[in-house]
PDB file of C-alpha atoms in Angstrom:
ATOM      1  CA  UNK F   1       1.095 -68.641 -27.961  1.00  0.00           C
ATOM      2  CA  UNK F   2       3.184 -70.791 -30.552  1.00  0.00           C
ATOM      3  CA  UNK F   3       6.857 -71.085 -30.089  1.00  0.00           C
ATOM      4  CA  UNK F   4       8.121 -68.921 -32.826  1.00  0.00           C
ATOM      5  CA  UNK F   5       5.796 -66.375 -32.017  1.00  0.00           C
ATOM      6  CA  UNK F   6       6.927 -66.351 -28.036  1.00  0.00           C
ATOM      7  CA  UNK F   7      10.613 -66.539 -29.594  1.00  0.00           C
ATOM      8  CA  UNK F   8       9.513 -63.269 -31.573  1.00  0.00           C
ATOM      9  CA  UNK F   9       8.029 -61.342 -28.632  1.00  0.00           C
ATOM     10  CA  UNK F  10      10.685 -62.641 -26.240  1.00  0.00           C
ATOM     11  CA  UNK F  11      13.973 -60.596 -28.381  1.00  0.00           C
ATOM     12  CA  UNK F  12      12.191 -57.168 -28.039  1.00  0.00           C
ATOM     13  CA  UNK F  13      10.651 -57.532 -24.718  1.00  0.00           C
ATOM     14  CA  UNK F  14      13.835 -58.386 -23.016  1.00  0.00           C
ATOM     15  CA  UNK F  15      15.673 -54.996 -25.138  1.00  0.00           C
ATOM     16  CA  UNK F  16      13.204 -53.308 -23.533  1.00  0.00           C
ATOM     17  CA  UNK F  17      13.641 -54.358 -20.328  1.00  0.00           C
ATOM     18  CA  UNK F  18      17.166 -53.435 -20.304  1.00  0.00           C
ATOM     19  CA  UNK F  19      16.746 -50.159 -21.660  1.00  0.00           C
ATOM     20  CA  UNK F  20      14.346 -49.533 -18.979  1.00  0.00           C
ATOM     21  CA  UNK F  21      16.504 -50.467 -16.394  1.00  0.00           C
ATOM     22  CA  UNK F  22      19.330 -48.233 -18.041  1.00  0.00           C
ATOM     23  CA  UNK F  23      16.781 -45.027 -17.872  1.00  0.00           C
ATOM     24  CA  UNK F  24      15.841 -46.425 -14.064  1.00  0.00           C
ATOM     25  CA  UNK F  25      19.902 -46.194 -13.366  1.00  0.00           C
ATOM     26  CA  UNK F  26      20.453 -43.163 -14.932  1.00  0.00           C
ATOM     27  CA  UNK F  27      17.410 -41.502 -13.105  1.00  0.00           C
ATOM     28  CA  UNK F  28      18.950 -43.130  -9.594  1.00  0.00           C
ATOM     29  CA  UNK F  29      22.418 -42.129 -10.279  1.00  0.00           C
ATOM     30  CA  UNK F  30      20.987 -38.101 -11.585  1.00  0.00           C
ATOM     31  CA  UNK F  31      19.217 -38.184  -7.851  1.00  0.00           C
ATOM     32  CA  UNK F  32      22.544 -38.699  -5.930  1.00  0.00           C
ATOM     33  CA  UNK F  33      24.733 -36.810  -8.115  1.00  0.00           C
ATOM     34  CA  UNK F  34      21.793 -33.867  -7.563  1.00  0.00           C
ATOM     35  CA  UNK F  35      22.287 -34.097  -4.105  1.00  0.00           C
ATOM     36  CA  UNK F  36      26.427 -33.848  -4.427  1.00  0.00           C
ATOM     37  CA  UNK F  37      25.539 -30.734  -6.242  1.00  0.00           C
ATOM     38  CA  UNK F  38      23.314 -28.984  -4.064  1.00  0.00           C
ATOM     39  CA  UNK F  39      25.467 -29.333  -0.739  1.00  0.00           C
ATOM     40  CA  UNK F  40      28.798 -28.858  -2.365  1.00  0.00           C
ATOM     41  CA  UNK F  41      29.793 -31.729  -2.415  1.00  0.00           C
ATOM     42  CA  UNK F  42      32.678 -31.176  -5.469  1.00  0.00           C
ATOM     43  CA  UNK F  43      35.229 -29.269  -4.614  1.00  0.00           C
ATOM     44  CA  UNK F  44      35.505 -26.563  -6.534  1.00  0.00           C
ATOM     45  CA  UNK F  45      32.297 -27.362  -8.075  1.00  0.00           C
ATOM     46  CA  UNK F  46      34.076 -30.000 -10.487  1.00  0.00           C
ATOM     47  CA  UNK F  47      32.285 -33.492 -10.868  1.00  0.00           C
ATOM     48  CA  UNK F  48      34.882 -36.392 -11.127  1.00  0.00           C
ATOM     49  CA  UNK F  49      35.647 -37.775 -14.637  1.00  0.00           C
ATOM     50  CA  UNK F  50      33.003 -40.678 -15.996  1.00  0.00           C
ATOM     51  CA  UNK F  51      34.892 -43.884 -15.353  1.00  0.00           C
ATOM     52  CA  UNK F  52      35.560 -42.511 -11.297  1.00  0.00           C
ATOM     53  CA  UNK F  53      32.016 -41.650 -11.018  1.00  0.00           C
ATOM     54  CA  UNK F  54      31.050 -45.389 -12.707  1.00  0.00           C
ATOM     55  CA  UNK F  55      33.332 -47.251 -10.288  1.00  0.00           C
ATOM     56  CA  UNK F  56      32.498 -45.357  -6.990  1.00  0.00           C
ATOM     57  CA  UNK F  57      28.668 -46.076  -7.861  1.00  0.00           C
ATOM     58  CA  UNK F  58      28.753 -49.263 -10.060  1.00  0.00           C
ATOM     59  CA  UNK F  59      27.665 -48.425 -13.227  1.00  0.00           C
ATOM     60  CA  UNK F  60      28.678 -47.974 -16.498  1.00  0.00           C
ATOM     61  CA  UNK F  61      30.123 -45.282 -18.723  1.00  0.00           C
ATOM     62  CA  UNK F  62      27.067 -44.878 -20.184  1.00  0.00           C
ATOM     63  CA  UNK F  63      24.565 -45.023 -17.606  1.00  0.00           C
ATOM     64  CA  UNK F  64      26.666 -42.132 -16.305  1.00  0.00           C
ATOM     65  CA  UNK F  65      26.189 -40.497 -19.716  1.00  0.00           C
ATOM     66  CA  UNK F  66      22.848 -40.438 -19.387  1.00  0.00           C
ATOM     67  CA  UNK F  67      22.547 -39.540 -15.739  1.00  0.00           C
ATOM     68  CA  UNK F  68      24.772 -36.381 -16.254  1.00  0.00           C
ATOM     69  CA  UNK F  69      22.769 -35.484 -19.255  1.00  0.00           C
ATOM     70  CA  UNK F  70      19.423 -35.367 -17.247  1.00  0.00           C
ATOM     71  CA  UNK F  71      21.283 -32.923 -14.610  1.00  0.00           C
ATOM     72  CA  UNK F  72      22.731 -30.929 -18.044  1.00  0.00           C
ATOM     73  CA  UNK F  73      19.202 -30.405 -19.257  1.00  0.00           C
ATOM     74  CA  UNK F  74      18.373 -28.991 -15.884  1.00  0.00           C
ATOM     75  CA  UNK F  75      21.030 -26.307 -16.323  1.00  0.00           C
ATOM     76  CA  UNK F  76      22.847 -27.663 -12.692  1.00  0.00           C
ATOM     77  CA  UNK F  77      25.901 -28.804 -15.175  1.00  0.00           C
ATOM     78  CA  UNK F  78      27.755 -28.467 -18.265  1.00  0.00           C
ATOM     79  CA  UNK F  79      30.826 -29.500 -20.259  1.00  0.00           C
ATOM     80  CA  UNK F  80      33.695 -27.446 -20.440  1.00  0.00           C
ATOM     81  CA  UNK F  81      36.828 -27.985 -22.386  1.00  0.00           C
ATOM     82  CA  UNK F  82      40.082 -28.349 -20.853  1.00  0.00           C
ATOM     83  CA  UNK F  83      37.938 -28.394 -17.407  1.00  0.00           C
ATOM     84  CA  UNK F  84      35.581 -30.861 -17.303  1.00  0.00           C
ATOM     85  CA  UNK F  85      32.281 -31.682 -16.078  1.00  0.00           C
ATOM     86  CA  UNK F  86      31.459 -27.886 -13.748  1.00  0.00           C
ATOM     87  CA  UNK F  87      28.534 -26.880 -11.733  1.00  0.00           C
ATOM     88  CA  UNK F  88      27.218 -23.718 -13.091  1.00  0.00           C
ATOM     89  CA  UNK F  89      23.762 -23.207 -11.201  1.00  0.00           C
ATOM     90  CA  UNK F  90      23.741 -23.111  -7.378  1.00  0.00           C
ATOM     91  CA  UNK F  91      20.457 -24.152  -5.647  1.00  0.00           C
ATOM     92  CA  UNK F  92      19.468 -22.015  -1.963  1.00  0.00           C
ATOM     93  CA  UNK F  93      18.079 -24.181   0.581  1.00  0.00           C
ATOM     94  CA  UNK F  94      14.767 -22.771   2.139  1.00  0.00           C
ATOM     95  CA  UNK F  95      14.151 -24.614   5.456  1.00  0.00           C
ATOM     96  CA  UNK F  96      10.386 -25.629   6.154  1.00  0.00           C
ATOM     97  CA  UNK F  97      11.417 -25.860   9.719  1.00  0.00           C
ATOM     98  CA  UNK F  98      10.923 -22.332  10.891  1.00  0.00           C
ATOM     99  CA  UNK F  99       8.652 -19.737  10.237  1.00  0.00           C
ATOM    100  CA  UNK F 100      11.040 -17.148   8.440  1.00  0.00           C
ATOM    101  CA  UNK F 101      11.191 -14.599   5.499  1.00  0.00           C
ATOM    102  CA  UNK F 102      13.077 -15.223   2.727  1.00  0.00           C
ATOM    103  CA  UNK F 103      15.436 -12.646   3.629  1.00  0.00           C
ATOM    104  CA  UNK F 104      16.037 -14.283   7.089  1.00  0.00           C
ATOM    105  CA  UNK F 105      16.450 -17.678   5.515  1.00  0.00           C
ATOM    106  CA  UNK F 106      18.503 -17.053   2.891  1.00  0.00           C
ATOM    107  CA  UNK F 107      20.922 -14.798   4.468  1.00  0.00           C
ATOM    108  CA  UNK F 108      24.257 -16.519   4.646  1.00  0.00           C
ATOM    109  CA  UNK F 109      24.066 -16.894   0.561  1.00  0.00           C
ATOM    110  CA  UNK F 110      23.692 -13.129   0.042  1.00  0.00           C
ATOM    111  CA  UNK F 111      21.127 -10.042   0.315  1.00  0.00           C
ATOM    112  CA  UNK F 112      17.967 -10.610  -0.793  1.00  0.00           C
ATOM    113  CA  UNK F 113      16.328  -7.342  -3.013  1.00  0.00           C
ATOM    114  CA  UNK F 114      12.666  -6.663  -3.830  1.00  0.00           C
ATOM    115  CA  UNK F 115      11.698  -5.184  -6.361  1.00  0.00           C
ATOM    116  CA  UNK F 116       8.080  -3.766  -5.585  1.00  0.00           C
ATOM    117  CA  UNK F 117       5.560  -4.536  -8.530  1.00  0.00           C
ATOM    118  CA  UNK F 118       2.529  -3.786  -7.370  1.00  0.00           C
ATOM    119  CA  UNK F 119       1.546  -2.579  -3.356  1.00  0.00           C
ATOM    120  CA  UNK F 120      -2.174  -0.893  -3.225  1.00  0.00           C
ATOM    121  CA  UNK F 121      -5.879  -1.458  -1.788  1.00  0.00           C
ATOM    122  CA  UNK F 122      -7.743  -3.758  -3.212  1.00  0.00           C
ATOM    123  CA  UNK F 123     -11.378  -5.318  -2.795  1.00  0.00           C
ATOM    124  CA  UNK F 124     -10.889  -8.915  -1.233  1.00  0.00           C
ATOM    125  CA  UNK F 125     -11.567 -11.775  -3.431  1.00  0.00           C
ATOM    126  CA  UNK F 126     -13.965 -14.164  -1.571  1.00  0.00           C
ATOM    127  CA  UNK F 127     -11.448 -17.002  -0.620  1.00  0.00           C
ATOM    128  CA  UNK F 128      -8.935 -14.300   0.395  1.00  0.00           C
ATOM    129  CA  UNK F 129     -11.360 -12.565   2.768  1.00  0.00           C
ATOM    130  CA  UNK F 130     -12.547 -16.063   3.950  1.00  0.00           C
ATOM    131  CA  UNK F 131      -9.063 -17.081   4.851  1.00  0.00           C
ATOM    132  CA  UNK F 132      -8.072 -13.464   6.465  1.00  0.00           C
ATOM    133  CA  UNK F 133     -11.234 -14.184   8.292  1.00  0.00           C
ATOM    134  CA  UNK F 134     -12.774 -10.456   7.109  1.00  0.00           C
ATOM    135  CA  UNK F 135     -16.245  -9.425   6.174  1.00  0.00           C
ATOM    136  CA  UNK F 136     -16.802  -9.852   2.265  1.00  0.00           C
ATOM    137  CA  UNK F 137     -15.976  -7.227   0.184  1.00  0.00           C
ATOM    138  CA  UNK F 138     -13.705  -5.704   2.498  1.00  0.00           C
ATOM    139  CA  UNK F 139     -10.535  -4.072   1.504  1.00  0.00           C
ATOM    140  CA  UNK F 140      -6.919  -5.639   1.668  1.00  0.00           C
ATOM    141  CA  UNK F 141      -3.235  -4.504   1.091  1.00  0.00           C
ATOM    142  CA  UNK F 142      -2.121  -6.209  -2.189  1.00  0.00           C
ATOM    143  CA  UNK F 143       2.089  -6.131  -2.448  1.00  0.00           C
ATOM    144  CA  UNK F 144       3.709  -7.893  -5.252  1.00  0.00           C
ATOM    145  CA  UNK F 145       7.705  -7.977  -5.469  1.00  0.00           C
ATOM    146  CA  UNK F 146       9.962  -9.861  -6.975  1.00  0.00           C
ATOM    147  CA  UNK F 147      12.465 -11.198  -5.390  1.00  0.00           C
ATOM    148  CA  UNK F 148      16.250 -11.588  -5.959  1.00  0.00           C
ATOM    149  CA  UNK F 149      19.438 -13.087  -4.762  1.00  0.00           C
ATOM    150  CA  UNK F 150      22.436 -11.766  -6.455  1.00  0.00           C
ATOM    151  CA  UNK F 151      20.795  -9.545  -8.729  1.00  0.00           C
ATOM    152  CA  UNK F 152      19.099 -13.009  -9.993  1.00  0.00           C
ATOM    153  CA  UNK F 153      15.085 -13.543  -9.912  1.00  0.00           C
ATOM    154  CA  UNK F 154      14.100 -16.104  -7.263  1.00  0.00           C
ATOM    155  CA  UNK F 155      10.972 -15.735  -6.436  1.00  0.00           C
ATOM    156  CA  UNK F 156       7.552 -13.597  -7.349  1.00  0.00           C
ATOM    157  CA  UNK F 157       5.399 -13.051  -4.301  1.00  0.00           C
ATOM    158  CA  UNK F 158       1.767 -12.127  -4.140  1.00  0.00           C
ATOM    159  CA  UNK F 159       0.725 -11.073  -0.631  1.00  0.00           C
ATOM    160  CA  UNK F 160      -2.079 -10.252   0.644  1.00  0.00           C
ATOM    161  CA  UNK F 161      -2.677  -8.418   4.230  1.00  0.00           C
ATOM    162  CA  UNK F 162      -5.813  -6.986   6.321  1.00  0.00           C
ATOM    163  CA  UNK F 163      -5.787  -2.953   5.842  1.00  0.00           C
ATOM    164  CA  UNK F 164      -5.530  -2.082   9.303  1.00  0.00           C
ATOM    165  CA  UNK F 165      -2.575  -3.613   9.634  1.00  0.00           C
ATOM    166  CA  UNK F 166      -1.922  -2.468   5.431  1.00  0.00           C
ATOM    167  CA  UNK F 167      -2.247   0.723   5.684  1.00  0.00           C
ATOM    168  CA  UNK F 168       0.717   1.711   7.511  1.00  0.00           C
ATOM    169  CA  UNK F 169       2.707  -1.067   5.158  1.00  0.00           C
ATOM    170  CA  UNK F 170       2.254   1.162   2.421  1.00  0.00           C
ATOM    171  CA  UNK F 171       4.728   3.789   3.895  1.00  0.00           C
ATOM    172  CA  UNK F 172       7.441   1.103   5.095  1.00  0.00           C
ATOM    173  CA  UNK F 173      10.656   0.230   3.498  1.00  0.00           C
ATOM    174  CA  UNK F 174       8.756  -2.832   1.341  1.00  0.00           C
ATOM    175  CA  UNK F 175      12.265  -2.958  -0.980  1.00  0.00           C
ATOM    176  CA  UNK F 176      14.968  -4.495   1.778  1.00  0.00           C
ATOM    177  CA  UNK F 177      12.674  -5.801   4.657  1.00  0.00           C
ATOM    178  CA  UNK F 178      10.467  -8.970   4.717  1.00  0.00           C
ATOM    179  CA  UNK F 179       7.026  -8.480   5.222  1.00  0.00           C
ATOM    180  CA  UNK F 180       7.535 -10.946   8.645  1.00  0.00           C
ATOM    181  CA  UNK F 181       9.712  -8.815   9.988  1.00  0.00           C
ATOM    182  CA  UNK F 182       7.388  -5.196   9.562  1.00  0.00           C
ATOM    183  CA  UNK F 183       4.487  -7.151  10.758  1.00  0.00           C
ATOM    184  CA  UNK F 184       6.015  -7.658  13.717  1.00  0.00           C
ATOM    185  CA  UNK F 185       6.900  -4.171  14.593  1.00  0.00           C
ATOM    186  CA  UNK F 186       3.568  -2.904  13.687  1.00  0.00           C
ATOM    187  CA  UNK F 187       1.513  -5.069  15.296  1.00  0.00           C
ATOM    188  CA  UNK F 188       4.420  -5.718  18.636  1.00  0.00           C
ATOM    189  CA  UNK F 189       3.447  -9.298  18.748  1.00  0.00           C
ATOM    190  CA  UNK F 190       5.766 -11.929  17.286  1.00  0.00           C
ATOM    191  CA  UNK F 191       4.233 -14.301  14.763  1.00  0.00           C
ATOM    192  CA  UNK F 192       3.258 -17.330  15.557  1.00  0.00           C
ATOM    193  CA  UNK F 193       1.994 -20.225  12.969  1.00  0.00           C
ATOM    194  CA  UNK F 194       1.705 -21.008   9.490  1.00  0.00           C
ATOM    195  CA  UNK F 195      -0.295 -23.101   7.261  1.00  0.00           C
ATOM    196  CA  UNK F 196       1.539 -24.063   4.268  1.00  0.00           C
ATOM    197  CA  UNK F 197       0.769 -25.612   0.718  1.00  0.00           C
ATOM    198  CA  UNK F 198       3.893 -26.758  -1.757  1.00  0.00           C
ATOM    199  CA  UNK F 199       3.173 -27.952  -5.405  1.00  0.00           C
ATOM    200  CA  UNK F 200       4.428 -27.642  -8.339  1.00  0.00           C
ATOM    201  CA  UNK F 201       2.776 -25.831 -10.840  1.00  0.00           C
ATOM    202  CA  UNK F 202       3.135 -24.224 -14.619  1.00  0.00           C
ATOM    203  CA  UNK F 203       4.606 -20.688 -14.955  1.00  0.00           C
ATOM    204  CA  UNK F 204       2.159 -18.695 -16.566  1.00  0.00           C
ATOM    205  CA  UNK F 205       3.277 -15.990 -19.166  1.00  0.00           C
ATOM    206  CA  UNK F 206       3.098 -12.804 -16.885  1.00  0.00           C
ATOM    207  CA  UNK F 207       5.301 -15.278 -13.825  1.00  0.00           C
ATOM    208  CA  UNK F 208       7.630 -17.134 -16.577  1.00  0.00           C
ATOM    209  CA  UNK F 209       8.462 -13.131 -17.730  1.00  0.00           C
ATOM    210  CA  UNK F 210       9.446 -11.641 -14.290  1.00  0.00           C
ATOM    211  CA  UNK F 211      10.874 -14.822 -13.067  1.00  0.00           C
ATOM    212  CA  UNK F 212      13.237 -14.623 -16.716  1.00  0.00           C
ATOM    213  CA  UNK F 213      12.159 -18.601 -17.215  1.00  0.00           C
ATOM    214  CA  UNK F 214      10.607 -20.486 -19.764  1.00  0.00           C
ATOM    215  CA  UNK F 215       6.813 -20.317 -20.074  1.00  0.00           C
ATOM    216  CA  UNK F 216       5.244 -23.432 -18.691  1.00  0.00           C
ATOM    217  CA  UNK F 217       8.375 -24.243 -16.967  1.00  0.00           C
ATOM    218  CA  UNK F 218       7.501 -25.904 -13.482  1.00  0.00           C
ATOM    219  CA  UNK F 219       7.483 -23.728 -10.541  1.00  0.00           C
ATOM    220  CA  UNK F 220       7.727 -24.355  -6.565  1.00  0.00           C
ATOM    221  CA  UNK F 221       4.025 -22.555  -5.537  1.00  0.00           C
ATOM    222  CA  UNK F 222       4.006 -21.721  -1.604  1.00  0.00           C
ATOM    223  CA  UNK F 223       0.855 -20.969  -0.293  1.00  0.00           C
ATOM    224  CA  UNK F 224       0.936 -19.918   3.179  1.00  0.00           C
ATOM    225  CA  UNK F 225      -1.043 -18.631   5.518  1.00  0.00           C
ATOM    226  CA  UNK F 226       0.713 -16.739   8.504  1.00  0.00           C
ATOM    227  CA  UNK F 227      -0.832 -16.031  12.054  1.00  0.00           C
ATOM    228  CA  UNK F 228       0.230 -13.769  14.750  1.00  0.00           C
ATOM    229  CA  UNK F 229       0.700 -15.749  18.385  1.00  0.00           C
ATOM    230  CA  UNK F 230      -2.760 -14.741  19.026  1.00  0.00           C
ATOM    231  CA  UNK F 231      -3.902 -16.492  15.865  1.00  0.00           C
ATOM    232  CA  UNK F 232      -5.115 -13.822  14.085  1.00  0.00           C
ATOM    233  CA  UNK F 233      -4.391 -14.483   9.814  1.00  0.00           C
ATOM    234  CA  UNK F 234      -2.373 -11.232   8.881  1.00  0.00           C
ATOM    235  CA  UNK F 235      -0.500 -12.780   6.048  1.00  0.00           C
ATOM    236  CA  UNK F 236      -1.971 -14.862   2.787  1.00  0.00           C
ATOM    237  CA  UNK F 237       1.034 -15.457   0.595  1.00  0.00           C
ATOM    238  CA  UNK F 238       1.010 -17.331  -3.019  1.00  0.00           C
ATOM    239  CA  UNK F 239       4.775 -17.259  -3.691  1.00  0.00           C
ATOM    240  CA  UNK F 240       6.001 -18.915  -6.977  1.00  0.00           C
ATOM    241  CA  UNK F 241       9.926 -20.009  -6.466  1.00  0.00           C
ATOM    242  CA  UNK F 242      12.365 -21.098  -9.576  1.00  0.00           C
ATOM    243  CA  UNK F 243      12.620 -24.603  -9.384  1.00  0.00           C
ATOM    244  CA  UNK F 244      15.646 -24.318 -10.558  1.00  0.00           C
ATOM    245  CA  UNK F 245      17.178 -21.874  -7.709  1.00  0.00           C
ATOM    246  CA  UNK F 246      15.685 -23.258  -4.668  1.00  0.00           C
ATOM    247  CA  UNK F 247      15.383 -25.923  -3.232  1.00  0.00           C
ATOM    248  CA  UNK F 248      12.912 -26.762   0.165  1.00  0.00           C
ATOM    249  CA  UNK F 249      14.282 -29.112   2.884  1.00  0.00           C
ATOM    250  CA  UNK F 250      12.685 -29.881   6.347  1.00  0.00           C
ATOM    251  CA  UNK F 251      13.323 -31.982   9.576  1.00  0.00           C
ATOM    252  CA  UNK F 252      10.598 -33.966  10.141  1.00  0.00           C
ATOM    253  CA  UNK F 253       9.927 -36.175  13.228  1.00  0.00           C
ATOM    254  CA  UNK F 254       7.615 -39.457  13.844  1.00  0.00           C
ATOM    255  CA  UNK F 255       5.199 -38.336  16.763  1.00  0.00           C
ATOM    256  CA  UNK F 256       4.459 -41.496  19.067  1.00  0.00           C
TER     257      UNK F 256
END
């Protein structure tokens, strides 16, 4: 390439460069500040001014600009006058360490309310009687609820359970007691193991509605796949959480 034109390339290329690496700081700095949010870490849920946030993380004004603008557009933050900088949306940690209920996991943040949508006999779809291990075509409770924490919509669950264990679910108190918990007394074993799927998916219009979020906003989906101790499947859940209320944390170790 002749000189000029390397000369002409070499202006724009390197702008680019450095507004990339702006956009990779401000991404950075959004994932710690995140973090600060979601365990508390503000008193009083104020952030620190811009310049005390640039120095104690070595960046500048702007970069912090930027970073507190991608946790704004997230709805964590916002700007008030005569305030500052104020965390407005809390995030409940769900642990993947134990096999709980919502309910159970959540309960040092609040009660968590169901509101029953749907809870009836159904015909088994094929990969739901597959993975319940029942004959095809047989029948299955179907419960849907929506769940809340502070009156606010966290999660809609779609559950699916074999109907001799169903059938006497339909009379239980399905509005302030997780599922876990009433399969255990019915069946007097505890539970035992799950099999679990997290991704993030699109809300659909009929999920985005209950869930009072945007449609298409990204969801948490958990699909799991409870077992009593004996191993039986009693419980195929597709559970669809607000990203934006929840967030899913785990202790994992290295096996040797």
């Amino acid at each position: 390439m002749p000189a000029e034109r390397l000369r002409e390339h070499t202006v724009p290329l390197a702008a680019a460069r450095r507004r990339r690496l702006r956009a990779d700081q401000a991404r950075q700095l959004a994932d710690l500040l995140r973090h600060q949010v979601r365990t508390g870490g503000f008193p009083g849920g104020v952030l620190p001014l811009e310049g005390t946030i640039g120095e104690e993380y070595r960046v500048s004004r702007n970069t912090v600009r930027q970073a507190l603008d991608l946790l704004r557009t997230e709805g964590l933050i916002e700007r008030q006058p005569g305030v500052g900088t104020v965390v407005v949306s809390e995030k409940y940690p769900h642990g993947l360490n134990r096999l709980q209920g919502l309910a159970e996991t959540l309960h040092e943040h609040g009660d968590v309310t169901n509101e029953v949508r749907t809870v009836g006999p159904v015909t088994a779809p094929a990969p739901v009687a597959r993975r319940l291990r029942l004959p095809e075509h047989a029948d299955v409770l179907c419960i849907e609820r929506l769940r809340l924490l502070g009156g606010l919509p966290l999660s809609l669950d779609l559950t699916y359970v074999p109907m001799d264990i169903g059938a006497d679910l339909i009379g239980c108190d399905l509005e302030n007691t997780d599922v876990f918990r009433l399969l255990e007394s019915l069946t007097g074993q505890p539970l035992g193991t799950a099999e679990i799927t997290l991704e993030a998916v699109n809300a659909d219009a009929h999920s985005a509605a209950v869930l009072q979020a945007p449609r298409g906003a990204a969801v948490l989906m958990l699909e799991r796949l409870t077992h009593l101790a004996d191993g039986r499947p009693v419980d195929l859940e597709f559970i669809r959480f607000r990203g934006d209320r929840i967030t899913m944390s785990g202790l994992l170790h290295r096996s040797c």
